[in-house]
Short mmCIF file of C-alpha atoms in Angstrom, two decimals:
data_model
loop_
_atom_site.label_atom_id
_atom_site.label_comp_id
_atom_site.label_asym_id
_atom_site.label_seq_id
_atom_site.Cartn_x
_atom_site.Cartn_y
_atom_site.Cartn_z
CA MET Z 16 0.00 0.00 0.00
CA LEU Z 17 1.24 3.47 -0.91
CA HIS Z 18 1.26 6.25 1.71
CA PRO Z 19 2.23 9.90 1.23
CA LEU Z 20 4.94 10.28 3.85
CA THR Z 21 4.00 11.77 7.23
CA PHE Z 22 6.17 12.69 10.19
CA GLN Z 23 4.90 9.62 12.06
CA GLN Z 24 6.07 7.33 9.25
CA ILE Z 25 9.62 8.71 9.00
CA PRO Z 26 11.20 5.91 11.13
CA ALA Z 27 9.68 3.26 8.83
CA PHE Z 28 10.74 5.33 5.79
CA ARG Z 29 14.33 5.42 7.04
CA GLN Z 30 14.19 1.65 7.48
CA ALA Z 31 13.11 1.31 3.85
CA CYS Z 32 16.06 3.50 2.82
CA THR Z 33 18.41 0.77 4.07
CA PHE Z 34 17.03 -1.83 1.64
CA GLU Z 35 19.33 -0.51 -1.11
CA GLN Z 36 21.95 1.84 0.23
CA VAL Z 37 22.96 3.76 -2.90
CA PHE Z 38 19.47 4.97 -3.75
CA GLY Z 39 18.44 4.72 -0.10
CA SER Z 40 21.11 7.13 1.10
CA LYS Z 41 20.18 9.58 -1.67
CA ILE Z 42 16.51 9.40 -0.71
CA GLN Z 43 17.25 9.77 3.01
CA ASN Z 44 19.55 12.75 2.40
CA ALA Z 45 16.88 14.35 0.19
CA LEU Z 46 14.33 14.04 3.00
CA ASP Z 47 16.76 15.53 5.52
CA THR Z 48 17.62 18.36 3.11
CA TYR Z 49 14.18 19.37 1.88
CA GLY Z 50 11.69 18.03 4.44
CA LEU Z 51 8.07 17.12 3.86
CA ASP Z 52 6.75 20.60 3.07
CA ASP Z 53 8.85 21.28 -0.02
CA PRO Z 54 6.49 21.42 -3.05
CA ILE Z 55 9.12 20.20 -5.52
CA HIS Z 56 10.32 17.11 -3.65
CA ARG Z 57 7.75 14.40 -2.85
CA PHE Z 58 8.12 11.30 -0.66
CA TRP Z 59 6.04 8.13 -0.21
CA LEU Z 60 6.28 4.96 1.88
CA CYS Z 61 5.12 1.58 0.57
CA THR Z 62 4.03 -1.12 3.01
CA ASP Z 63 3.21 -4.78 2.40
CA GLU Z 64 0.25 -6.87 3.53
CA ASN Z 65 1.76 -7.06 7.02
CA ASN Z 66 2.03 -3.26 7.18
CA SER Z 67 5.83 -3.55 7.13
CA PRO Z 68 7.83 -1.08 5.03
CA CYS Z 69 8.86 -2.42 1.64
CA ALA Z 70 9.89 0.71 -0.30
CA ALA Z 71 10.86 4.36 0.08
CA LEU Z 72 10.01 6.62 -2.88
CA PHE Z 73 11.38 10.05 -3.78
CA LEU Z 74 10.16 12.18 -6.69
CA HIS Z 75 12.17 15.19 -7.88
CA THR Z 76 10.69 16.96 -10.92
CA ASP Z 77 10.15 14.00 -13.31
CA VAL Z 78 12.58 11.47 -11.78
CA LEU Z 79 11.30 8.83 -9.36
CA MET Z 80 13.84 6.98 -7.18
CA LEU Z 81 13.16 3.92 -5.01
CA SER Z 82 14.85 1.85 -2.33
CA ASN Z 83 12.79 -1.32 -2.30
CA LEU Z 84 12.49 -4.97 -1.39
CA GLU Z 85 11.94 -7.50 -4.17
CA HIS Z 86 8.31 -8.12 -3.23
CA THR Z 87 7.31 -4.46 -3.61
CA SER Z 88 4.10 -4.33 -5.65
CA PRO Z 89 4.47 -2.51 -8.97
CA GLU Z 90 0.77 -1.62 -8.75
CA ASP Z 91 1.58 0.70 -5.84
CA ILE Z 92 4.17 2.48 -7.95
CA LEU Z 93 1.62 2.92 -10.75
CA ILE Z 94 -0.39 5.20 -8.44
CA VAL Z 95 2.50 7.68 -8.46
CA LEU Z 96 3.05 7.28 -12.20
CA ASP Z 97 -0.61 7.94 -12.94
CA ALA Z 98 -0.69 11.06 -10.75
CA HIS Z 99 2.62 12.67 -11.73
CA PRO Z 100 4.51 13.27 -15.01
CA VAL Z 101 7.36 10.84 -14.36
CA HIS Z 102 9.91 10.39 -17.15
CA GLU Z 103 12.58 8.30 -15.40
CA ILE Z 104 12.42 5.63 -12.68
CA ASP Z 105 15.55 4.45 -10.81
CA CYS Z 106 15.11 1.26 -8.80
CA SER Z 107 16.13 -2.39 -8.52
CA TRP Z 108 16.36 -4.26 -11.83
CA GLU Z 109 13.59 -6.67 -10.81
CA LEU Z 110 11.09 -3.89 -10.14
CA CYS Z 111 12.25 -1.99 -13.24
CA ARG Z 112 11.36 -4.95 -15.47
CA LYS Z 113 7.96 -5.37 -13.82
CA LEU Z 114 7.17 -1.70 -14.35
CA GLN Z 115 8.27 -1.85 -17.97
CA ALA Z 116 5.87 -4.75 -18.57
CA LEU Z 117 3.05 -2.56 -17.26
CA LYS Z 118 4.01 0.86 -18.64
CA GLY Z 119 6.28 0.25 -21.62
CA GLY Z 120 9.27 2.50 -22.18
CA TYR Z 121 12.90 1.45 -22.46
CA THR Z 122 15.52 0.50 -19.89
CA ASP Z 123 19.17 0.82 -19.02
CA SER Z 124 20.81 -1.38 -16.43
CA SER Z 125 24.11 -1.99 -14.73
CA TYR Z 126 25.57 -2.81 -11.31
CA TYR Z 127 25.40 -1.65 -7.76
CA MET Z 128 29.02 -1.88 -6.56
CA VAL Z 129 30.74 -1.91 -3.17
CA TYR Z 130 34.41 -1.35 -2.38
CA GLN Z 131 36.17 -4.39 -0.94
CA GLY Z 132 39.81 -3.35 -1.20
CA PRO Z 133 42.42 -2.22 1.30
CA VAL Z 134 42.48 1.08 3.14
CA ILE Z 135 43.89 3.75 0.81
CA THR Z 136 46.68 5.82 2.35
CA ASP Z 137 47.92 7.59 -0.79
CA HIS Z 138 48.30 11.37 -0.96
CA PHE Z 139 46.35 13.36 -3.54
CA PRO Z 140 47.93 16.83 -3.56
CA ASP Z 141 46.24 17.95 -6.79
CA ILE Z 142 42.67 17.28 -5.61
CA ALA Z 143 40.93 20.01 -3.62
CA PRO Z 144 37.42 21.10 -2.57
CA ALA Z 145 35.59 22.26 -5.66
CA GLN Z 146 34.70 25.61 -7.09
CA LEU Z 147 31.26 24.81 -8.48
CA PRO Z 148 31.50 26.89 -11.69
CA GLU Z 149 34.66 25.00 -12.65
CA VAL Z 150 33.09 21.65 -11.79
CA PHE Z 151 30.01 22.43 -13.89
CA ARG Z 152 32.25 23.32 -16.82
CA VAL Z 153 34.05 19.96 -16.52
CA LEU Z 154 30.75 18.10 -16.32
CA GLN Z 155 29.38 19.91 -19.36
CA GLU Z 156 32.52 19.13 -21.36
CA SER Z 157 32.32 15.49 -20.27
CA HIS Z 158 28.61 14.62 -20.45
CA GLU Z 159 25.92 15.62 -22.92
CA TYR Z 160 23.28 15.42 -20.17
CA TYR Z 161 24.81 18.41 -18.38
CA ARG Z 162 24.87 20.41 -21.62
CA THR Z 163 21.28 19.66 -22.63
CA HIS Z 164 19.33 19.18 -19.41
CA LEU Z 165 20.85 21.26 -16.60
CA GLN Z 166 21.31 24.95 -15.91
CA TYR Z 167 24.05 26.09 -13.57
CA ASP Z 168 21.84 28.14 -11.23
CA VAL Z 169 19.40 25.29 -10.59
CA TRP Z 170 22.14 22.65 -10.35
CA SER Z 171 24.32 24.67 -7.98
CA ALA Z 172 21.43 25.73 -5.73
CA ASP Z 173 20.38 22.12 -5.22
CA LEU Z 174 23.97 20.99 -4.67
CA ASN Z 175 24.67 23.78 -2.19
CA SER Z 176 21.63 22.71 -0.16
CA ARG Z 177 23.11 19.22 0.16
CA ILE Z 178 26.60 20.52 0.87
CA SER Z 179 25.30 22.82 3.62
CA LYS Z 180 23.73 19.79 5.36
CA GLY Z 181 27.02 17.88 5.22
CA PHE Z 182 25.68 15.12 2.95
CA THR Z 183 27.60 16.00 -0.22
CA GLN Z 184 31.25 16.81 -0.85
CA VAL Z 185 32.51 17.94 -4.26
CA TYR Z 186 36.15 17.96 -5.37
CA GLN Z 187 38.17 19.07 -8.38
CA LEU Z 188 41.37 17.75 -9.92
CA GLU Z 189 43.93 20.22 -11.26
CA GLN Z 190 46.53 19.39 -13.90
CA ASP Z 191 48.76 21.83 -15.78
CA GLY Z 192 47.28 24.77 -13.91
CA LYS Z 193 43.63 24.08 -14.77
CA VAL Z 194 40.70 22.04 -13.51
CA VAL Z 195 40.41 18.89 -15.64
CA GLY Z 196 38.40 16.48 -13.48
CA THR Z 197 35.85 16.24 -10.72
CA GLY Z 198 34.14 13.77 -8.41
CA SER Z 199 31.81 13.82 -5.44
CA ILE Z 200 30.62 11.94 -2.42
CA PHE Z 201 27.00 12.58 -3.26
CA SER Z 202 25.16 10.95 -0.38
CA GLN Z 203 25.81 9.19 2.92
CA ASP Z 204 24.04 7.14 5.54
CA ASP Z 205 25.23 5.65 8.82
CA SER Z 206 27.36 3.00 7.13
CA CYS Z 207 28.12 4.05 3.52
CA GLY Z 208 29.18 6.90 1.29
CA VAL Z 209 28.26 7.03 -2.40
CA LEU Z 210 30.66 8.07 -5.17
CA ALA Z 211 29.09 10.01 -8.04
CA ALA Z 212 29.62 12.54 -10.84
CA ILE Z 213 33.20 11.47 -11.59
CA ALA Z 214 34.32 13.10 -14.82
CA VAL Z 215 37.46 14.05 -16.72
CA VAL Z 216 37.50 16.46 -19.67
CA PRO Z 217 38.04 14.65 -23.01
CA GLU Z 218 41.59 15.82 -23.69
CA TYR Z 219 42.79 14.39 -20.35
CA ARG Z 220 41.13 10.98 -20.61
CA HIS Z 221 42.96 7.64 -20.88
CA ARG Z 222 45.53 8.75 -18.30
CA GLY Z 223 44.02 6.95 -15.31
CA LEU Z 224 42.61 10.17 -13.84
CA GLY Z 225 39.09 8.79 -13.36
CA SER Z 226 40.49 5.95 -11.26
CA TYR Z 227 42.72 8.42 -9.43
CA ILE Z 228 39.72 10.59 -8.46
CA SER Z 229 37.75 7.49 -7.46
CA ARG Z 230 40.55 6.29 -5.18
CA PHE Z 231 40.64 9.71 -3.54
CA LEU Z 232 36.90 9.59 -2.88
CA VAL Z 233 37.25 6.08 -1.46
CA SER Z 234 39.93 7.32 0.92
CA LYS Z 235 37.72 10.22 2.10
CA ILE Z 236 34.84 7.82 2.81
CA GLN Z 237 37.16 5.41 4.61
CA GLU Z 238 38.29 8.23 6.88
CA THR Z 239 34.74 8.33 8.26
CA GLY Z 240 34.68 4.55 8.87
CA LYS Z 241 32.04 4.02 6.19
CA THR Z 242 31.94 1.72 3.16
CA PRO Z 243 32.26 3.22 -0.34
CA ARG Z 244 29.48 2.33 -2.79
CA LEU Z 245 28.41 3.45 -6.25
CA ILE Z 246 26.30 2.61 -9.27
CA SER Z 247 28.09 2.02 -12.56
CA GLY Z 248 26.38 3.70 -15.48
CA TYR Z 249 27.24 0.86 -17.88
CA ASP Z 250 28.70 -2.63 -17.64
CA GLU Z 251 31.86 -1.35 -19.35
CA VAL Z 252 32.29 1.22 -16.58
CA ALA Z 253 31.81 -1.53 -13.99
CA GLU Z 254 34.81 -3.32 -15.45
CA LEU Z 255 36.93 -0.25 -14.79
CA TYR Z 256 35.76 -0.04 -11.18
CA LYS Z 257 36.57 -3.70 -10.66
CA LYS Z 258 40.21 -2.79 -11.30
CA ILE Z 259 40.20 -0.59 -8.18
CA ASN Z 260 38.54 -3.19 -5.93
CA PHE Z 261 34.83 -2.47 -6.40
CA VAL Z 262 32.68 -5.59 -6.79
CA PRO Z 263 29.08 -5.95 -8.05
CA CYS Z 264 26.48 -6.43 -5.31
CA GLY Z 265 23.25 -6.36 -7.29
CA ARG Z 266 21.74 -4.86 -10.40
CA TRP Z 267 19.89 -1.58 -10.78
CA GLY Z 268 17.67 -0.32 -13.56
CA GLU Z 269 16.50 2.90 -15.16
CA LEU Z 270 13.13 2.94 -16.89
CA TYR Z 271 12.48 5.80 -19.30
CA LEU Z 272 8.84 6.47 -20.09
CA ASP Z 273 7.60 8.32 -23.17
#
């Protein structure tokens, strides 16, 4: 059963956020950043026939994100899809396929990954806290999505809200006197930190800089005693993360609706 989130249900919602920690930490941090009264950010709790939590849902503009158990009913999710103009759904691969069978659209899929390597004690003298205009430039040069879908003012305002709450940390890599790469710890919960938005401008690629930034972020998360996690955008990217001691721990899906 689907419930618009209330203050009384927040403990159960936080429990549901632990079912999948990458999306779950993002959803939990969003709740702690924006609260229940924000008109742009919407939250729901799904419960099963025993009234136990089975999914936490977070809607931001037209993107719906879930942390869910396998037995979560897709029919409950359809209530949100019918009431809101959702274009993208991020969730477990099992639920993604069920929703596609009901709603159509097309999917992408890759791995949830968790770091299982040694403690990193390297020094990273050329990585520093980010200047957001420089980071946005790197992201635009690296990814079409940032060029076509995002505006700096909106992107930076949302990111600064998360940074001010201590959930997000953004860094930049300098080479040859200019910023050529970036990466972030985008979300955190009590036991994990999530790597995201790792990018290197095209002319500096194939030098191992993406792995270098990732190792730095792993070391920052390890300093807090938490476990580094991430989602790989594609299976090919997962192979690169395997080389720095990340291992797959499940499969996630994106469903794009027309």
